[in-house]
PDB file of C-alpha atoms in Angstrom:
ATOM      1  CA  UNK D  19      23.592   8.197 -30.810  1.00 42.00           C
ATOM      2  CA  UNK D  20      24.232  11.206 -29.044  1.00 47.00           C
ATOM      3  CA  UNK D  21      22.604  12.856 -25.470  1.00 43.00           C
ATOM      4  CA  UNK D  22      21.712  16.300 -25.593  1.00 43.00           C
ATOM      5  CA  UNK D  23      22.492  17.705 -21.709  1.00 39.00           C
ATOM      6  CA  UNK D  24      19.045  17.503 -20.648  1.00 36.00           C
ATOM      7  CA  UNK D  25      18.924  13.807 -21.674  1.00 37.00           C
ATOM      8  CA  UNK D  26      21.868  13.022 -19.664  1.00 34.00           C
ATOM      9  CA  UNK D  27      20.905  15.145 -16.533  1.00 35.00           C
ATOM     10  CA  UNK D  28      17.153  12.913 -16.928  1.00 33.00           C
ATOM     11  CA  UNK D  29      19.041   9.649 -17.195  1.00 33.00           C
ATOM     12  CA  UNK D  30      21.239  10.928 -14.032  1.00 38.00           C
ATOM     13  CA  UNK D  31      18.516  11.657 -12.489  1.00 34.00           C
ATOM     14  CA  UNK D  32      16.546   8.534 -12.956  1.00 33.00           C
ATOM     15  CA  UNK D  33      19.728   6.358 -12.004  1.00 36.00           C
ATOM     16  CA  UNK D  34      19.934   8.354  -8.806  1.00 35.00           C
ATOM     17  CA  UNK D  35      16.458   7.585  -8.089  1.00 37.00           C
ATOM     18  CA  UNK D  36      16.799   3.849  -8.818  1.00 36.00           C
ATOM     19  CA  UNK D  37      19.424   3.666  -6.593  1.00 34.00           C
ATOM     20  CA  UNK D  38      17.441   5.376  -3.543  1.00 39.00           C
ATOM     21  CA  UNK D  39      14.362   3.334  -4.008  1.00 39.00           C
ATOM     22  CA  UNK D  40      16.620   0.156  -4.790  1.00 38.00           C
ATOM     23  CA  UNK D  41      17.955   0.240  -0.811  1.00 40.00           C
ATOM     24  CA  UNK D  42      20.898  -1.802   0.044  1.00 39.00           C
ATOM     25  CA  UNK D  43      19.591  -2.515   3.744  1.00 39.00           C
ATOM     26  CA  UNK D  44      21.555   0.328   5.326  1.00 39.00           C
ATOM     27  CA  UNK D  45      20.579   3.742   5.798  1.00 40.00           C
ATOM     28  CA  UNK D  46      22.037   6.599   7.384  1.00 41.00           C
ATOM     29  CA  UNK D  47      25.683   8.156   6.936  1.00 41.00           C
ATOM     30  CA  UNK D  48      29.063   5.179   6.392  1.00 37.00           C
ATOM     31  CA  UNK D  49      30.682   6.362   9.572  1.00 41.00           C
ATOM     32  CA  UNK D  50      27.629   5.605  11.590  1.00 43.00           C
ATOM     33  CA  UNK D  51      27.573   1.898  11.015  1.00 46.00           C
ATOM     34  CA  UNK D  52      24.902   2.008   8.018  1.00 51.00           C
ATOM     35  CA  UNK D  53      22.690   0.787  10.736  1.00 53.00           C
ATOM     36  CA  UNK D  54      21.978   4.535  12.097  1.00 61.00           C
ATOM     37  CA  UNK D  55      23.527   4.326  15.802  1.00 63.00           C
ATOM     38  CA  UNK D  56      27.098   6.279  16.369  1.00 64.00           C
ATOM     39  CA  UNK D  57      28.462   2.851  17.772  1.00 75.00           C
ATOM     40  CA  UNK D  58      27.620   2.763  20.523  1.00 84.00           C
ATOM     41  CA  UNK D  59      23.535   2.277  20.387  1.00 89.00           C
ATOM     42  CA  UNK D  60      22.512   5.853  20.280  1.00 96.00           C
ATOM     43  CA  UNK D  61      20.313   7.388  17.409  1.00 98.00           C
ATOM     44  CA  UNK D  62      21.477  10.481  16.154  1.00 98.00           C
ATOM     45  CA  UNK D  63      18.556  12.820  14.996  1.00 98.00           C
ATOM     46  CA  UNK D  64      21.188  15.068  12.927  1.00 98.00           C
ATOM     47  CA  UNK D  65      23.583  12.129  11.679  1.00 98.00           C
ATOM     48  CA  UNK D  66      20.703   9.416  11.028  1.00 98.00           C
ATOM     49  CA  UNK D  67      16.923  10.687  11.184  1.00 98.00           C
ATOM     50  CA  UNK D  68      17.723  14.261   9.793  1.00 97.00           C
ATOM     51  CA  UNK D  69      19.068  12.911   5.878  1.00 98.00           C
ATOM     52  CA  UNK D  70      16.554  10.539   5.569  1.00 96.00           C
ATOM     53  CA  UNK D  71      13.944  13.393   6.119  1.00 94.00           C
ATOM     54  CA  UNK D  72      15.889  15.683   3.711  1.00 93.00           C
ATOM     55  CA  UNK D  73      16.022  12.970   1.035  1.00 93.00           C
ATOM     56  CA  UNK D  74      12.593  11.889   1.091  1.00 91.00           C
ATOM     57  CA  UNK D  75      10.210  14.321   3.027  1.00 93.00           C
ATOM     58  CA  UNK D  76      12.264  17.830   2.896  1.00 83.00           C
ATOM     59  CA  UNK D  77      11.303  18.662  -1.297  1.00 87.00           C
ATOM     60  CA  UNK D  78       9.657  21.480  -2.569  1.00 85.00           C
ATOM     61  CA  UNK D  79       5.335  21.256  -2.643  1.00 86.00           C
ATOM     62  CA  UNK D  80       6.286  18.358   0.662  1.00 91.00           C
ATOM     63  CA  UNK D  81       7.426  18.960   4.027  1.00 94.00           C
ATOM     64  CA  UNK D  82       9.423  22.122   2.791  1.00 91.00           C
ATOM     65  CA  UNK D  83       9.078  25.657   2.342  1.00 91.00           C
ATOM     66  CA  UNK D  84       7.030  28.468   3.089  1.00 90.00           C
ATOM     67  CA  UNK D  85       4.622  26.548   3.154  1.00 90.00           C
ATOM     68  CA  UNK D  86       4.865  23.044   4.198  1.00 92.00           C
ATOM     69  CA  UNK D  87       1.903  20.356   4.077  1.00 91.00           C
ATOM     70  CA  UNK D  88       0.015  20.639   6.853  1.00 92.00           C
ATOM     71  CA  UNK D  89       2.402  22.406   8.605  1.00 92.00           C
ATOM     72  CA  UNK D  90       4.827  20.173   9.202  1.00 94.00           C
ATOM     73  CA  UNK D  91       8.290  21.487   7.578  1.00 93.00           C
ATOM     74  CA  UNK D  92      11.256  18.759   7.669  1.00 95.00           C
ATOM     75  CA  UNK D  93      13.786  20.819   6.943  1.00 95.00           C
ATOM     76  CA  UNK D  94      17.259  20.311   8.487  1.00 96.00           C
ATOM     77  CA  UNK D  95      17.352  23.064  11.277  1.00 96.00           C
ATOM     78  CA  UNK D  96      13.194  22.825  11.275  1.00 95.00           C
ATOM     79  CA  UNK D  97      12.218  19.284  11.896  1.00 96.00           C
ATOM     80  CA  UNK D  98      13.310  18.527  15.153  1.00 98.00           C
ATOM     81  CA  UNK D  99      10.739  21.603  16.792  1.00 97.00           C
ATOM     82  CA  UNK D 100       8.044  20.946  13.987  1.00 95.00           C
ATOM     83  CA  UNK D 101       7.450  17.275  15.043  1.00 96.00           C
ATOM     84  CA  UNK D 102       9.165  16.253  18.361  1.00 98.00           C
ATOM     85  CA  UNK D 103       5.816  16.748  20.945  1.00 98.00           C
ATOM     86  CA  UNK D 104       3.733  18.684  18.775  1.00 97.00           C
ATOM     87  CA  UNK D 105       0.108  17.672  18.097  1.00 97.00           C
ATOM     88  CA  UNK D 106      -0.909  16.248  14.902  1.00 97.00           C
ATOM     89  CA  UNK D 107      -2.850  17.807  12.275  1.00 95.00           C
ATOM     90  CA  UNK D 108      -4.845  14.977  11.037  1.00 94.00           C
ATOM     91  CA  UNK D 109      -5.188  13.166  14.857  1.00 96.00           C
ATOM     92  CA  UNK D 110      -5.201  15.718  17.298  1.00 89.00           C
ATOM     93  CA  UNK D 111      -4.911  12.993  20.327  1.00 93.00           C
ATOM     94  CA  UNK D 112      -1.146  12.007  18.788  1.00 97.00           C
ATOM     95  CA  UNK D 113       2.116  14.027  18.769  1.00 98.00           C
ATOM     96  CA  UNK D 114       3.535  14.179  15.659  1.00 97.00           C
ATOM     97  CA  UNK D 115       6.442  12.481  17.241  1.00 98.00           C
ATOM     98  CA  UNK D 116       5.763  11.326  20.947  1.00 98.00           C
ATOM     99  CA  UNK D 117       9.715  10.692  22.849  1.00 98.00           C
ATOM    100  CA  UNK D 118       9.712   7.312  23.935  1.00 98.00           C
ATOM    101  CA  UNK D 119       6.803   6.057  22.137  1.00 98.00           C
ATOM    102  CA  UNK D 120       6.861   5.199  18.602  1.00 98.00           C
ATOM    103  CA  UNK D 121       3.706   3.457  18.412  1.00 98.00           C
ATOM    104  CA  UNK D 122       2.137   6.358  19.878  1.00 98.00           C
ATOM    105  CA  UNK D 123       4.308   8.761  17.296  1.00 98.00           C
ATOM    106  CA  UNK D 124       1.648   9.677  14.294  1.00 97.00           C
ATOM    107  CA  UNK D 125       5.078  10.247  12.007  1.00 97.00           C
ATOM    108  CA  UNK D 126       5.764   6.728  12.375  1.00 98.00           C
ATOM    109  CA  UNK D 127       2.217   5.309  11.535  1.00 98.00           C
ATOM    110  CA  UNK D 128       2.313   8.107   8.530  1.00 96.00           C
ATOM    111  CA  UNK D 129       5.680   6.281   7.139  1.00 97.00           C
ATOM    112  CA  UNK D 130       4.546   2.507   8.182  1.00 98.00           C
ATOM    113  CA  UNK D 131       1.322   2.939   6.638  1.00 97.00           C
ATOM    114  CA  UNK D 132      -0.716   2.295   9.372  1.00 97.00           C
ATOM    115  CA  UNK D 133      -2.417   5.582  10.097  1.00 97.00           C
ATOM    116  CA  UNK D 134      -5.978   4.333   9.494  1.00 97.00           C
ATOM    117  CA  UNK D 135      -5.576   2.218  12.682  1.00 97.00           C
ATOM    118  CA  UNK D 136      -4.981   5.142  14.878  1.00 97.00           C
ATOM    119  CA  UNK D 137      -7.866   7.068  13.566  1.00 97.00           C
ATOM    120  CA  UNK D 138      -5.246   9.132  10.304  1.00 97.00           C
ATOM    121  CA  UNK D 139      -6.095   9.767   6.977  1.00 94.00           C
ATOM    122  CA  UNK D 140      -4.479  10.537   3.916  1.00 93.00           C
ATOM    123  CA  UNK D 141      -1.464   8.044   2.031  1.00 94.00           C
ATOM    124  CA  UNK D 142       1.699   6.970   3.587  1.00 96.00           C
ATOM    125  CA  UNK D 143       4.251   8.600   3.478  1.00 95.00           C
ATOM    126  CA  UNK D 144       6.067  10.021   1.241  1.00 93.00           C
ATOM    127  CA  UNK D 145       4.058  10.650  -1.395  1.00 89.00           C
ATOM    128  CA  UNK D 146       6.464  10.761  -3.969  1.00 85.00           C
ATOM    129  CA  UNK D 147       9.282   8.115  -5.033  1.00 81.00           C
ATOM    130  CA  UNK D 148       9.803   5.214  -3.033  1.00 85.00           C
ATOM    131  CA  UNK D 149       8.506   4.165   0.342  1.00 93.00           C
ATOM    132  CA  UNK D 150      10.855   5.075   3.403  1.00 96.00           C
ATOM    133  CA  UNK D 151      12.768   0.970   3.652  1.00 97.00           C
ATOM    134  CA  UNK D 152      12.509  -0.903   6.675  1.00 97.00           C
ATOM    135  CA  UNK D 153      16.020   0.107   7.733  1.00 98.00           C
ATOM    136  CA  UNK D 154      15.000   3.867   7.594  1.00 98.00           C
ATOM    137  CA  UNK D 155      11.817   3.316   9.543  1.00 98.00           C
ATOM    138  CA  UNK D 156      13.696   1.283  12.320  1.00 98.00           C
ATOM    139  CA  UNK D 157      16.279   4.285  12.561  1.00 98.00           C
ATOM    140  CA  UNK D 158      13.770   6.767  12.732  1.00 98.00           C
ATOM    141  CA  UNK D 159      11.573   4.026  15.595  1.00 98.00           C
ATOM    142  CA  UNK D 160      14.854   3.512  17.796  1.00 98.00           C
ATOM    143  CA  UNK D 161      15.486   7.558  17.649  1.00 98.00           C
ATOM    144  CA  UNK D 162      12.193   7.646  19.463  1.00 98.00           C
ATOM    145  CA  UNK D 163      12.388   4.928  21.912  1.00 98.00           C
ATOM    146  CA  UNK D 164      15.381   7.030  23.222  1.00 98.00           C
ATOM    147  CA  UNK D 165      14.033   9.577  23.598  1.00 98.00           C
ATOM    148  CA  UNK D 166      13.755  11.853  20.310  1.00 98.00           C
ATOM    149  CA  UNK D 167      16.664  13.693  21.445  1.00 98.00           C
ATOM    150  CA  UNK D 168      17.940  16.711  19.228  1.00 98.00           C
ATOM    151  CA  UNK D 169      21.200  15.295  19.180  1.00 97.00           C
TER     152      UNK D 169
END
């Protein structure tokens, strides 16, 4: 049997995808501890939050463009000023991301599924492909609770 390109750029493709969605419990770059700190506790918004955003939020007709949904573009060198202590669309009492307060963060009630408790709408987040994993969440929770630093 033989694979025309296309077929084996699909195949790639879905492989690649597998292995995203499959998780291995770690998230975030190998030399930050696949737990998302830099060693020594500390969150880092460009090492650990930023490629998880690119990955699964940052894609074209997403959180990406000209015209991101509602307005929110995670984009590396956007992200950080579109969500950290901005209101948000769909609850206007909630920052998008609130430093220090995850629970209080609509991002992290959009990703947890939990935005109907807080008074959201809408799916959780993302839309398309797999569910951010508990690991991802918990990096993107701790990078609140210090602070939601652009660091």
């Amino acid at each position: 049997m033989t694979m025309t390109r296309f077929g084996l750029l699909f195949v790639g493709t879905l492989a690649t995808a597998a292995l995203a969605c499959a998780g291995d419990g770690t998230s975030g770059p190998p030399d930050d501890n696949g737990n998302g700190n830099n060693g020594d506790g500390t969150v880092s918004f460009a090492a650990s939050v930023q490629p998880i955003f690119t990955a699964s939020c940052a894609l074209s007709g997403c959180h990406a463009g000209l015209t991101p949904q509602v307005g929110q573009n995670l984009s590396q060198g956007q992200a950080f000023s579109n969500i950290v202590s901005v209101p948000a669309v769909e609850v206007p009492g909630l920052m998008r991301v609130r430093p220090n307060s995850p629970d209080s963060s609509y991002l992290v009630h959009k990703i947890q599924g939990t935005q109907g408790t807080v008074g959201g709408s809408g799916a959780r987040m993302p839309l398309t492909g797999c569910c951010l994993d508990q690991a991802q969440i918990d990096i993107i929770r701790t990078w609140i609770s210090q602070g939601a630093v652009n660091n």
